[in-house]
Structures are given as C-alpha cells and as structure tokens.
Amino acid sequence: LGSEAGKALAATLRTNTSIAEIYLQNNPIGDEAGRAIGDALRTNTSLRELNLDNSMLGEAAGKAFGTALRTNRHLTSLSLDTNEIGDEGGKVIAAALQSNTALTFLSLNSCQLSDATGRALAAAVGANTSLEFLSLWNNNFSEAVRDLLKTAVQGRAIALTMSEDE
C-alpha cells in the first residue's frame, strides 16, 4: 500500500465504527498519509490497535499521533517502529502520554529519538496511569537518559525495553 491507500484509510477511520485493529507494517504510506491517519484518530472510537512499523512516517505523522493521543481514549496499542518520527514528533507523543489513560502499549524503536524525547518520555511515564509496555531500543539516548527512563518506571508495572536483549 502507498500514500493514496493510506489517505483512503484515514478517510475511512473518520467515520468507521467497527475496525478495531490495523496492521500495516512495511507499507510505504509516507508522512502525509501517516499524518492523515493520526488526524483521523482524534475522533475515531473503534480502533484499539495500530501498527505502522516501517511505513516511511516522519515528524508530521509523529506530531499527529501525539495530538490524537491527547484526546483518543480508545487506542490501546501503538507501534511506530523504524520510522523517522524524530524529536519533534516524539516530544508531542510524550506530552500526550501525560494525560492519555487508554494506551497500554507503545513501541518507538528505531525512530531517531534523542535525549530531548527521552527526558520528555521519562516525565510522561511518571504521570501516566495506563502504560504497561514501552519499547525504545535503537534510539540515540545517552546513558544518563537511559538511567532516567529506568528510574521513571522503577516500582511501576511498566515493562521498558531499550535494547533488543531486554
């Protein structure tokens, strides 16, 4: 599937009330279609699981998903691995986690995140009450930020992975 199919999916998500899971990993839908899907999630009430791993998403899509997570109370699993979400998208997603009460699974492996997003995620995890699994391996976190993230989940029921070995 490509960009046009991704945009069509976004249009469908705006009105569909029965699709609960979408797995579109390894489809080059691109940043524009990813942004449209993220925007559609602001009002979608049926989707529970979304996997867009390796879909050529960028910062615009990351920001759209973050914005959607501020209000979406239905999506419980989001995987955006191997996309160029970057810090601009990552920080918006992290900010949304502070108030999101539905998401239990978030995977941002290989998303070109650095310490700025790592620090924002650590703060968000401290405020979040629903997250059970957070995967962040193959990003550009310093050892200090890795320690900060580990401390943020310590004593909480959150599984954190920052390497393929964990």
PDB file of C-alpha atoms in Angstrom:
ATOM      1  CA  LEU A   1       0.000   0.000   0.000  1.00  0.00           C
ATOM      2  CA  GLY A   2       1.171   3.509  -0.709  1.00  0.00           C
ATOM      3  CA  SER A   3       0.279   7.076   0.120  1.00  0.00           C
ATOM      4  CA  GLU A   4      -3.112   7.132  -1.626  1.00  0.00           C
ATOM      5  CA  ALA A   5      -4.244   3.974   0.156  1.00  0.00           C
ATOM      6  CA  GLY A   6      -3.084   5.461   3.457  1.00  0.00           C
ATOM      7  CA  LYS A   7      -5.133   8.593   2.832  1.00  0.00           C
ATOM      8  CA  ALA A   8      -8.151   6.455   1.937  1.00  0.00           C
ATOM      9  CA  LEU A   9      -7.703   4.558   5.200  1.00  0.00           C
ATOM     10  CA  ALA A  10      -7.619   7.850   7.089  1.00  0.00           C
ATOM     11  CA  ALA A  11     -10.897   8.902   5.466  1.00  0.00           C
ATOM     12  CA  THR A  12     -12.439   5.568   6.445  1.00  0.00           C
ATOM     13  CA  LEU A  13     -11.262   5.881  10.044  1.00  0.00           C
ATOM     14  CA  ARG A  14     -13.066   9.205  10.382  1.00  0.00           C
ATOM     15  CA  THR A  15     -16.456   7.508  10.022  1.00  0.00           C
ATOM     16  CA  ASN A  16     -15.956   3.774  10.606  1.00  0.00           C
ATOM     17  CA  THR A  17     -17.123   2.424  13.958  1.00  0.00           C
ATOM     18  CA  SER A  18     -16.142  -1.226  13.619  1.00  0.00           C
ATOM     19  CA  ILE A  19     -12.448  -1.501  12.670  1.00  0.00           C
ATOM     20  CA  ALA A  20     -10.612  -2.474  15.856  1.00  0.00           C
ATOM     21  CA  GLU A  21      -7.143  -3.480  14.607  1.00  0.00           C
ATOM     22  CA  ILE A  22      -4.921  -2.337  11.744  1.00  0.00           C
ATOM     23  CA  TYR A  23      -1.556  -3.879  10.942  1.00  0.00           C
ATOM     24  CA  LEU A  24       0.077  -2.100   8.005  1.00  0.00           C
ATOM     25  CA  GLN A  25       3.746  -2.521   8.838  1.00  0.00           C
ATOM     26  CA  ASN A  26       6.190  -2.454   5.911  1.00  0.00           C
ATOM     27  CA  ASN A  27       3.896  -0.435   3.664  1.00  0.00           C
ATOM     28  CA  PRO A  28       5.362   2.848   2.363  1.00  0.00           C
ATOM     29  CA  ILE A  29       2.376   5.055   3.126  1.00  0.00           C
ATOM     30  CA  GLY A  30       4.608   8.058   3.869  1.00  0.00           C
ATOM     31  CA  ASP A  31       4.440  11.023   6.199  1.00  0.00           C
ATOM     32  CA  GLU A  32       1.449  12.784   4.624  1.00  0.00           C
ATOM     33  CA  ALA A  33      -0.802   9.713   4.799  1.00  0.00           C
ATOM     34  CA  GLY A  34       0.548   8.953   8.295  1.00  0.00           C
ATOM     35  CA  ARG A  35      -0.396  12.464   9.381  1.00  0.00           C
ATOM     36  CA  ALA A  36      -3.889  11.954   7.937  1.00  0.00           C
ATOM     37  CA  ILE A  37      -4.280   8.681   9.861  1.00  0.00           C
ATOM     38  CA  GLY A  38      -3.091  10.402  13.040  1.00  0.00           C
ATOM     39  CA  ASP A  39      -5.586  13.205  12.483  1.00  0.00           C
ATOM     40  CA  ALA A  40      -8.396  10.673  11.972  1.00  0.00           C
ATOM     41  CA  LEU A  41      -7.600   9.077  15.327  1.00  0.00           C
ATOM     42  CA  ARG A  42      -8.631  12.258  17.112  1.00  0.00           C
ATOM     43  CA  THR A  43     -12.289  11.320  16.535  1.00  0.00           C
ATOM     44  CA  ASN A  44     -12.152   7.557  15.901  1.00  0.00           C
ATOM     45  CA  THR A  45     -13.712   5.500  18.688  1.00  0.00           C
ATOM     46  CA  SER A  46     -13.288   1.932  17.432  1.00  0.00           C
ATOM     47  CA  LEU A  47      -9.593   1.389  16.692  1.00  0.00           C
ATOM     48  CA  ARG A  48      -7.776  -0.359  19.537  1.00  0.00           C
ATOM     49  CA  GLU A  49      -4.511  -1.478  17.913  1.00  0.00           C
ATOM     50  CA  LEU A  50      -2.441   0.208  15.208  1.00  0.00           C
ATOM     51  CA  ASN A  51       0.872  -0.981  13.785  1.00  0.00           C
ATOM     52  CA  LEU A  52       2.572   1.251  11.212  1.00  0.00           C
ATOM     53  CA  ASP A  53       6.115  -0.040  11.648  1.00  0.00           C
ATOM     54  CA  ASN A  54       8.458   0.778   8.780  1.00  0.00           C
ATOM     55  CA  SER A  55       5.896   2.879   6.905  1.00  0.00           C
ATOM     56  CA  MET A  56       8.079   5.860   5.940  1.00  0.00           C
ATOM     57  CA  LEU A  57       6.480   8.133   8.548  1.00  0.00           C
ATOM     58  CA  GLY A  58       8.176  11.340   9.641  1.00  0.00           C
ATOM     59  CA  GLU A  59       7.823  14.133  12.167  1.00  0.00           C
ATOM     60  CA  ALA A  60       4.452  15.348  10.840  1.00  0.00           C
ATOM     61  CA  ALA A  61       2.921  11.912  11.383  1.00  0.00           C
ATOM     62  CA  GLY A  62       4.538  11.698  14.825  1.00  0.00           C
ATOM     63  CA  LYS A  63       3.042  15.034  15.804  1.00  0.00           C
ATOM     64  CA  ALA A  64      -0.391  13.973  14.502  1.00  0.00           C
ATOM     65  CA  PHE A  65      -0.297  10.749  16.531  1.00  0.00           C
ATOM     66  CA  GLY A  66       0.750  12.704  19.603  1.00  0.00           C
ATOM     67  CA  THR A  67      -2.079  15.181  19.117  1.00  0.00           C
ATOM     68  CA  ALA A  68      -4.552  12.311  18.686  1.00  0.00           C
ATOM     69  CA  LEU A  69      -3.341  10.614  21.870  1.00  0.00           C
ATOM     70  CA  ARG A  70      -4.296  13.696  23.861  1.00  0.00           C
ATOM     71  CA  THR A  71      -7.986  13.026  23.234  1.00  0.00           C
ATOM     72  CA  ASN A  72      -8.281   9.451  21.961  1.00  0.00           C
ATOM     73  CA  ARG A  73      -9.399   7.212  24.812  1.00  0.00           C
ATOM     74  CA  HIS A  74      -9.816   4.037  22.757  1.00  0.00           C
ATOM     75  CA  LEU A  75      -6.440   3.215  21.178  1.00  0.00           C
ATOM     76  CA  THR A  76      -4.591   0.832  23.493  1.00  0.00           C
ATOM     77  CA  SER A  77      -1.645  -0.238  21.309  1.00  0.00           C
ATOM     78  CA  LEU A  78       0.503   1.892  19.002  1.00  0.00           C
ATOM     79  CA  SER A  79       3.632   0.693  17.230  1.00  0.00           C
ATOM     80  CA  LEU A  80       5.591   3.127  15.053  1.00  0.00           C
ATOM     81  CA  ASP A  81       8.947   1.312  14.895  1.00  0.00           C
ATOM     82  CA  THR A  82      11.515   2.122  12.203  1.00  0.00           C
ATOM     83  CA  ASN A  83      10.052   5.467  11.160  1.00  0.00           C
ATOM     84  CA  GLU A  84      11.678   8.893  11.177  1.00  0.00           C
ATOM     85  CA  ILE A  85       9.452  10.299  13.931  1.00  0.00           C
ATOM     86  CA  GLY A  86      12.385  12.291  15.359  1.00  0.00           C
ATOM     87  CA  ASP A  87      12.339  14.520  18.405  1.00  0.00           C
ATOM     88  CA  GLU A  88       9.662  16.866  17.081  1.00  0.00           C
ATOM     89  CA  GLY A  89       7.180  14.005  16.775  1.00  0.00           C
ATOM     90  CA  GLY A  90       8.500  12.135  19.800  1.00  0.00           C
ATOM     91  CA  LYS A  91       8.077  15.073  22.171  1.00  0.00           C
ATOM     92  CA  VAL A  92       4.430  15.538  21.118  1.00  0.00           C
ATOM     93  CA  ILE A  93       3.775  11.837  21.721  1.00  0.00           C
ATOM     94  CA  ALA A  94       5.488  12.073  25.118  1.00  0.00           C
ATOM     95  CA  ALA A  95       3.430  15.115  26.115  1.00  0.00           C
ATOM     96  CA  ALA A  96       0.235  13.268  25.224  1.00  0.00           C
ATOM     97  CA  LEU A  97       1.182  10.338  27.452  1.00  0.00           C
ATOM     98  CA  GLN A  98       0.907  12.581  30.487  1.00  0.00           C
ATOM     99  CA  SER A  99      -2.878  12.693  30.134  1.00  0.00           C
ATOM    100  CA  ASN A 100      -3.695   9.630  27.999  1.00  0.00           C
ATOM    101  CA  THR A 101      -5.472   6.947  30.024  1.00  0.00           C
ATOM    102  CA  ALA A 102      -6.030   4.296  27.352  1.00  0.00           C
ATOM    103  CA  LEU A 103      -2.687   3.431  25.770  1.00  0.00           C
ATOM    104  CA  THR A 104      -1.096   0.361  27.344  1.00  0.00           C
ATOM    105  CA  PHE A 105       1.493  -0.485  24.653  1.00  0.00           C
ATOM    106  CA  LEU A 106       3.798   1.974  22.882  1.00  0.00           C
ATOM    107  CA  SER A 107       6.709   0.981  20.672  1.00  0.00           C
ATOM    108  CA  LEU A 108       9.031   3.628  19.234  1.00  0.00           C
ATOM    109  CA  ASN A 109      12.043   1.510  18.327  1.00  0.00           C
ATOM    110  CA  SER A 110      14.425   2.991  15.738  1.00  0.00           C
ATOM    111  CA  CYS A 111      12.530   6.290  15.497  1.00  0.00           C
ATOM    112  CA  GLN A 112      15.537   8.645  15.577  1.00  0.00           C
ATOM    113  CA  LEU A 113      14.767   9.877  19.074  1.00  0.00           C
ATOM    114  CA  SER A 114      17.411  11.628  21.167  1.00  0.00           C
ATOM    115  CA  ASP A 115      17.812  12.780  24.766  1.00  0.00           C
ATOM    116  CA  ALA A 116      15.201  15.548  24.411  1.00  0.00           C
ATOM    117  CA  THR A 117      12.494  12.987  23.719  1.00  0.00           C
ATOM    118  CA  GLY A 118      13.937  10.551  26.255  1.00  0.00           C
ATOM    119  CA  ARG A 119      13.646  13.146  29.015  1.00  0.00           C
ATOM    120  CA  ALA A 120      10.082  14.000  27.918  1.00  0.00           C
ATOM    121  CA  LEU A 121       9.143  10.304  27.918  1.00  0.00           C
ATOM    122  CA  ALA A 122      10.593   9.833  31.396  1.00  0.00           C
ATOM    123  CA  ALA A 123       8.465  12.708  32.697  1.00  0.00           C
ATOM    124  CA  ALA A 124       5.389  11.381  30.903  1.00  0.00           C
ATOM    125  CA  VAL A 125       5.793   7.869  32.285  1.00  0.00           C
ATOM    126  CA  GLY A 126       5.761   9.334  35.777  1.00  0.00           C
ATOM    127  CA  ALA A 127       2.347  10.900  35.174  1.00  0.00           C
ATOM    128  CA  ASN A 128       0.794   8.165  33.024  1.00  0.00           C
ATOM    129  CA  THR A 129      -1.542   5.675  34.692  1.00  0.00           C
ATOM    130  CA  SER A 130      -2.248   3.212  31.866  1.00  0.00           C
ATOM    131  CA  LEU A 131       1.015   2.384  30.089  1.00  0.00           C
ATOM    132  CA  GLU A 132       2.218  -1.202  30.649  1.00  0.00           C
ATOM    133  CA  PHE A 133       4.858  -1.586  27.926  1.00  0.00           C
ATOM    134  CA  LEU A 134       7.264   0.943  26.406  1.00  0.00           C
ATOM    135  CA  SER A 135       9.871  -0.099  23.849  1.00  0.00           C
ATOM    136  CA  LEU A 136      12.577   2.354  22.821  1.00  0.00           C
ATOM    137  CA  TRP A 137      15.531   0.366  21.527  1.00  0.00           C
ATOM    138  CA  ASN A 138      17.851   1.633  18.817  1.00  0.00           C
ATOM    139  CA  ASN A 139      17.374   5.331  19.537  1.00  0.00           C
ATOM    140  CA  ASN A 140      20.035   7.921  20.370  1.00  0.00           C
ATOM    141  CA  PHE A 141      19.734   8.135  24.160  1.00  0.00           C
ATOM    142  CA  SER A 142      22.726   8.897  26.343  1.00  0.00           C
ATOM    143  CA  GLU A 143      23.438   6.643  29.295  1.00  0.00           C
ATOM    144  CA  ALA A 144      22.128   9.375  31.622  1.00  0.00           C
ATOM    145  CA  VAL A 145      18.763   9.474  29.836  1.00  0.00           C
ATOM    146  CA  ARG A 146      18.591   5.676  29.719  1.00  0.00           C
ATOM    147  CA  ASP A 147      19.054   5.723  33.504  1.00  0.00           C
ATOM    148  CA  LEU A 148      16.392   8.425  33.836  1.00  0.00           C
ATOM    149  CA  LEU A 149      13.916   6.266  31.897  1.00  0.00           C
ATOM    150  CA  LYS A 150      14.748   3.219  34.028  1.00  0.00           C
ATOM    151  CA  THR A 151      14.210   5.256  37.182  1.00  0.00           C
ATOM    152  CA  ALA A 152      10.863   6.556  35.867  1.00  0.00           C
ATOM    153  CA  VAL A 153       9.463   3.026  35.522  1.00  0.00           C
ATOM    154  CA  GLN A 154      11.042   1.653  38.687  1.00  0.00           C
ATOM    155  CA  GLY A 155       8.414   0.342  41.073  1.00  0.00           C
ATOM    156  CA  ARG A 156       5.701   0.668  38.444  1.00  0.00           C
ATOM    157  CA  ALA A 157       4.033  -2.033  36.365  1.00  0.00           C
ATOM    158  CA  ILE A 158       5.669  -0.834  33.142  1.00  0.00           C
ATOM    159  CA  ALA A 159       7.937  -3.056  31.080  1.00  0.00           C
ATOM    160  CA  LEU A 160      10.647  -0.932  29.472  1.00  0.00           C
ATOM    161  CA  THR A 161      12.937  -2.188  26.718  1.00  0.00           C
ATOM    162  CA  MET A 162      15.807  -0.096  25.388  1.00  0.00           C
ATOM    163  CA  SER A 163      17.796  -2.839  23.709  1.00  0.00           C
ATOM    164  CA  GLU A 164      16.951  -5.975  21.785  1.00  0.00           C
ATOM    165  CA  ASP A 165      18.261  -8.027  24.713  1.00  0.00           C
ATOM    166  CA  GLU A 166      15.698  -6.764  27.238  1.00  0.00           C
TER     167      GLU A 166
END
